[in-house]
mmCIF file of C-alpha atoms in Angstrom:
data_model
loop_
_atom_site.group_PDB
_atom_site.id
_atom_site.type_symbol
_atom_site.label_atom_id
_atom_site.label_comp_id
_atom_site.label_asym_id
_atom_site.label_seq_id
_atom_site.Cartn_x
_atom_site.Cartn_y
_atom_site.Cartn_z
ATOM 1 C CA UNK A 1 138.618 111.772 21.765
ATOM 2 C CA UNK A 2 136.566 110.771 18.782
ATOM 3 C CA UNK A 3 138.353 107.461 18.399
ATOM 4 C CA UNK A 4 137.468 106.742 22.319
ATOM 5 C CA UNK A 5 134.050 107.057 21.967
ATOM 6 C CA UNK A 6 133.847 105.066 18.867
ATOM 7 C CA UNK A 7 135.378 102.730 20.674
ATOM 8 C CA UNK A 8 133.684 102.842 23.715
ATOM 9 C CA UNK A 9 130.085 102.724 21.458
ATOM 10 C CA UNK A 10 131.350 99.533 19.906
ATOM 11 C CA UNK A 11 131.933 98.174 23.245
ATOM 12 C CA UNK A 12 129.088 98.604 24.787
ATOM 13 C CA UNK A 13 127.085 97.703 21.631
ATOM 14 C CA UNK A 14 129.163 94.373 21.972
ATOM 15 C CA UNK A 15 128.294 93.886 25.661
ATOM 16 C CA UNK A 16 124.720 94.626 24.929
ATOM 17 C CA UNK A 17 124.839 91.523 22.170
ATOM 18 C CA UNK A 18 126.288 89.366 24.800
ATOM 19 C CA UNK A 19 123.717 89.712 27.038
ATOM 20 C CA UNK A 20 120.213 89.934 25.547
ATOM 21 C CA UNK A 21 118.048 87.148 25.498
ATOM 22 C CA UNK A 22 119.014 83.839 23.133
ATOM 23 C CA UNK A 23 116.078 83.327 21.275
ATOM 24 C CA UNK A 24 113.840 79.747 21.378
ATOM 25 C CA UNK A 25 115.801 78.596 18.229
ATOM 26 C CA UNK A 26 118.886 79.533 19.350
ATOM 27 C CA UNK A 27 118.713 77.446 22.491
ATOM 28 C CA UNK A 28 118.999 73.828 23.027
ATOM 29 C CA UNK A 29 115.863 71.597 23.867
ATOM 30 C CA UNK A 30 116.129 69.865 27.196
ATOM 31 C CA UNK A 31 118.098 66.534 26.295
ATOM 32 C CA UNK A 32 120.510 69.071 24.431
ATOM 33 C CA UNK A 33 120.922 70.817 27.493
ATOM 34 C CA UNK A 34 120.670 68.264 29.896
ATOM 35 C CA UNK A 35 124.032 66.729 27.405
ATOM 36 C CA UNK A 36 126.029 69.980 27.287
ATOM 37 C CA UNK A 37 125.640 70.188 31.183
ATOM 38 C CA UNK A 38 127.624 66.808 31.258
ATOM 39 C CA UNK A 39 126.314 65.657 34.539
ATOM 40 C CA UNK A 40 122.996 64.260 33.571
ATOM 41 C CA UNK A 41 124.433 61.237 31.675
ATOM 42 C CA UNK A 42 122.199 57.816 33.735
ATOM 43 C CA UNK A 43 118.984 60.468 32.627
ATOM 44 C CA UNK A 44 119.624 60.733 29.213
ATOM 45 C CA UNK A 45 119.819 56.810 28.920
ATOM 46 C CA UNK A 46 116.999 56.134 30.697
ATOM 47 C CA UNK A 47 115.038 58.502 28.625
ATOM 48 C CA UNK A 48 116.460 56.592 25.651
ATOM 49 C CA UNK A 49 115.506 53.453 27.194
ATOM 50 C CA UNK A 50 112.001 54.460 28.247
ATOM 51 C CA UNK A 51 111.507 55.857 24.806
ATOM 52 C CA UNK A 52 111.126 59.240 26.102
ATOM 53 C CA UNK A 53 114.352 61.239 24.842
ATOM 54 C CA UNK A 54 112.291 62.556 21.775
ATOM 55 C CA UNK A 55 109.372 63.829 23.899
ATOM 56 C CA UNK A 56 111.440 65.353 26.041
ATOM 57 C CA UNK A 57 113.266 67.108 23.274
ATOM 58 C CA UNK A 58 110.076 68.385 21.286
ATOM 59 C CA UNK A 59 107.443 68.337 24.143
ATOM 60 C CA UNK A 60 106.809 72.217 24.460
ATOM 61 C CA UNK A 61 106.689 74.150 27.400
ATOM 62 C CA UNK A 62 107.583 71.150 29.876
ATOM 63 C CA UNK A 63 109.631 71.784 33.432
ATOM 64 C CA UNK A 64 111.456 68.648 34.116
ATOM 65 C CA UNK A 65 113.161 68.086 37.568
ATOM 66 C CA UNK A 66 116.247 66.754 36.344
ATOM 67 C CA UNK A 67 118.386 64.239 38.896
ATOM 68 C CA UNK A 68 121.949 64.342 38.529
ATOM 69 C CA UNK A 69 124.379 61.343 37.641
ATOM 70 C CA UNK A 70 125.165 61.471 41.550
ATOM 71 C CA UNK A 71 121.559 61.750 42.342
ATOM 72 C CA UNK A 72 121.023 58.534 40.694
ATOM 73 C CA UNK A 73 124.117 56.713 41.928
ATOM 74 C CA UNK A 74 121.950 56.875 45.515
ATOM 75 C CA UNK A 75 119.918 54.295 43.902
ATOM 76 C CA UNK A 76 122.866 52.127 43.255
ATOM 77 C CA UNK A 77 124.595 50.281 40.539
ATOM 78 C CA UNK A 78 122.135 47.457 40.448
ATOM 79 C CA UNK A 79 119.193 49.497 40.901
ATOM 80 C CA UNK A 80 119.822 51.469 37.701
ATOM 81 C CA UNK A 81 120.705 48.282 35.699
ATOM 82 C CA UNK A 82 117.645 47.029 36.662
ATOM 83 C CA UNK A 83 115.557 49.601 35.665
ATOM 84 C CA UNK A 84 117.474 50.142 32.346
ATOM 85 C CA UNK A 85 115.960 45.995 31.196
ATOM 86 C CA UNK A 86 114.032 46.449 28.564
ATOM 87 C CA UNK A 87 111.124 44.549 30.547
ATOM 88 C CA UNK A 88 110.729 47.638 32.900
ATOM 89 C CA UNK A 89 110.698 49.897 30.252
ATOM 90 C CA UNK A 90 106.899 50.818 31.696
ATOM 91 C CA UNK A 91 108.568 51.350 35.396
ATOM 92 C CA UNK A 92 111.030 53.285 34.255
ATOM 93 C CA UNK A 93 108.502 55.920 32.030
ATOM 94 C CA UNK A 94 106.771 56.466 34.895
ATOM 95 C CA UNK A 95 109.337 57.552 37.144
ATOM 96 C CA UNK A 96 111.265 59.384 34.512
ATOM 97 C CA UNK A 97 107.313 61.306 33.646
ATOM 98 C CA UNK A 98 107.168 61.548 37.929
ATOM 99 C CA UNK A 99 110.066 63.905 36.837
ATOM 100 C CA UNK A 100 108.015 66.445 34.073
ATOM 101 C CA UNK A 101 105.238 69.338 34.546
ATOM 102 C CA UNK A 102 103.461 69.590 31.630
ATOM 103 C CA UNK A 103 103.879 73.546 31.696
ATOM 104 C CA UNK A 104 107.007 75.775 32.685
ATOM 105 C CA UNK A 105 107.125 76.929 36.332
ATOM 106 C CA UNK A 106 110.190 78.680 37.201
ATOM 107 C CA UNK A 107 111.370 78.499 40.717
ATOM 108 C CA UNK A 108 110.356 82.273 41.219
ATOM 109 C CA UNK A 109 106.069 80.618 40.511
ATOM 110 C CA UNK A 110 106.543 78.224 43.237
ATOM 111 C CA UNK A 111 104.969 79.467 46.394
ATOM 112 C CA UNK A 112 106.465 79.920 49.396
ATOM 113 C CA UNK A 113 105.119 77.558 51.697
ATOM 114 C CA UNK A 114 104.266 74.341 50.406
ATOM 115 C CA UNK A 115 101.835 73.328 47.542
ATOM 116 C CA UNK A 116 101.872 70.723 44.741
ATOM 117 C CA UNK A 117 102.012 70.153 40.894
ATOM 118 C CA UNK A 118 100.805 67.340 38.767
ATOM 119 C CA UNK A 119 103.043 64.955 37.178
ATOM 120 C CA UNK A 120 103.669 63.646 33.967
ATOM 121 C CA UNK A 121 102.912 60.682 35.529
ATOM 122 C CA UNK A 122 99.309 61.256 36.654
ATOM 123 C CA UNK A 123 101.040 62.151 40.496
ATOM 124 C CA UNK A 124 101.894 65.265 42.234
ATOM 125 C CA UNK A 125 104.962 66.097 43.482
ATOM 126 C CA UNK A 126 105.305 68.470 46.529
ATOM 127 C CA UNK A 127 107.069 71.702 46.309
ATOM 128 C CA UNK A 128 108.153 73.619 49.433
ATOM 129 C CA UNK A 129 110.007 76.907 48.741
ATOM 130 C CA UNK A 130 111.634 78.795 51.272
ATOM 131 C CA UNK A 131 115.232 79.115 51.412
ATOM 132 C CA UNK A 132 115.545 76.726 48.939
ATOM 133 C CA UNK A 133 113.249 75.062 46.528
ATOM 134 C CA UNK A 134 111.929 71.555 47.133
ATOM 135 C CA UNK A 135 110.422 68.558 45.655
ATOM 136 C CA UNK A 136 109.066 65.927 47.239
ATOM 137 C CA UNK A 137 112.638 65.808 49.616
ATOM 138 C CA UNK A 138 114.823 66.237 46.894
ATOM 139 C CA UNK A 139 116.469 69.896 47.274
ATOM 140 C CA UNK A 140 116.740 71.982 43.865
ATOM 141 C CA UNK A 141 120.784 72.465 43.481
ATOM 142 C CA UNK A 142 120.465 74.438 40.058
ATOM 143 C CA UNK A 143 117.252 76.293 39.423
ATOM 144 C CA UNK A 144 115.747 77.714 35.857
ATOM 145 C CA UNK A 145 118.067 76.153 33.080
ATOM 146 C CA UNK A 146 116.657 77.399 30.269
ATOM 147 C CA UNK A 147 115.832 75.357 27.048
ATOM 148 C CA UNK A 148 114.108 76.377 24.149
ATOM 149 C CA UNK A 149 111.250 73.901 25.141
ATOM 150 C CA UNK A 150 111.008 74.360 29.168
ATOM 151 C CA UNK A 151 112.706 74.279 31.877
ATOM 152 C CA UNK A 152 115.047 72.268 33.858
ATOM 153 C CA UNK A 153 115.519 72.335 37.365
ATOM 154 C CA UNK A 154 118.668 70.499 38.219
ATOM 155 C CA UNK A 155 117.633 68.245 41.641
ATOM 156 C CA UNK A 156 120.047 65.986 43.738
ATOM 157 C CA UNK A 157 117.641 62.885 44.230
ATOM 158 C CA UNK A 158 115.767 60.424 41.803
ATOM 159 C CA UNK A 159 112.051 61.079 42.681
ATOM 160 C CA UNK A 160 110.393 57.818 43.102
ATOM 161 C CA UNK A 161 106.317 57.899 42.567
ATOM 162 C CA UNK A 162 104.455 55.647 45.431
#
């Protein structure tokens, strides 16, 4: 009986470990994230090419609405080449900042209903949350990655400021 609960004790002690919260410096920043995830490879190089990959890695508390590699293959092949030139680096900042809060807002802040945040970018984005969460018409697939500097939401459209 004694052995059992010694063993029981160790296992719960080891299932309490697994579970409690990962410290900031034991989690990734965002483009470490956003890398791990595997599916966010066209954002990572544009950050790169827009200069932005270290601010998005040290910037603190940031949400970033993060399109997938499918989200940006709706733009198309050329599209994305295009914006990737070096002579649109200033294009392609802006849409990638269209992208960041400067403050975390998990999906459970957003209101129901619809309100707005502003950008990065100087612009607001619209956020509708009912069943789902929105922005601007992009639908949140993945909500509250955590990173030790923010927060990713994982959406399935490239938002595009006017």
């Amino acid at each position: 009986m004694k052995r059992f609960t010694v063993a029981l004790a160790a296992a719960a002690l080891g299932l309490a470990i697994s579970f409690a919260p990962q410290s900031a410096e034991a989690r990734s920043n965002i483009v470490r994230t956003a890398a791990k995830a595997g599916q966010f490879k066209t954002l990572i190089a544009a950050a790169k090419a827009a200069g932005l990959a270290g601010t998005l890695a040290s910037a603190k508390g940031i949400t970033v609405f993060a399109p997938t590699d499918a989200a940006f293959a709706k733009l198309g092949k050329k599209t994305i080449r295009n914006l990737l030139k070096p002579r649109n680096r200033g294009k392609l900042r802006k849409i990638l900042l269209y992208h960041v809060l400067g403050k975390r807002v998990p999906a459970q802040r957003i209101k129901f209903g619809r309100s707005s945040a502003k950008t990065l970018a100087g612009k607001r984005v619209h956020l509708r949350r009912g069943k789902r969460v929105r922005v601007n018409r992009s639908k949140v697939v993945a909500a509250n990655v955590r990173a030790s500097n923010g927060i990713i939401h994982v959406i399935d459209r490239v938002l595009i400021p006017n």
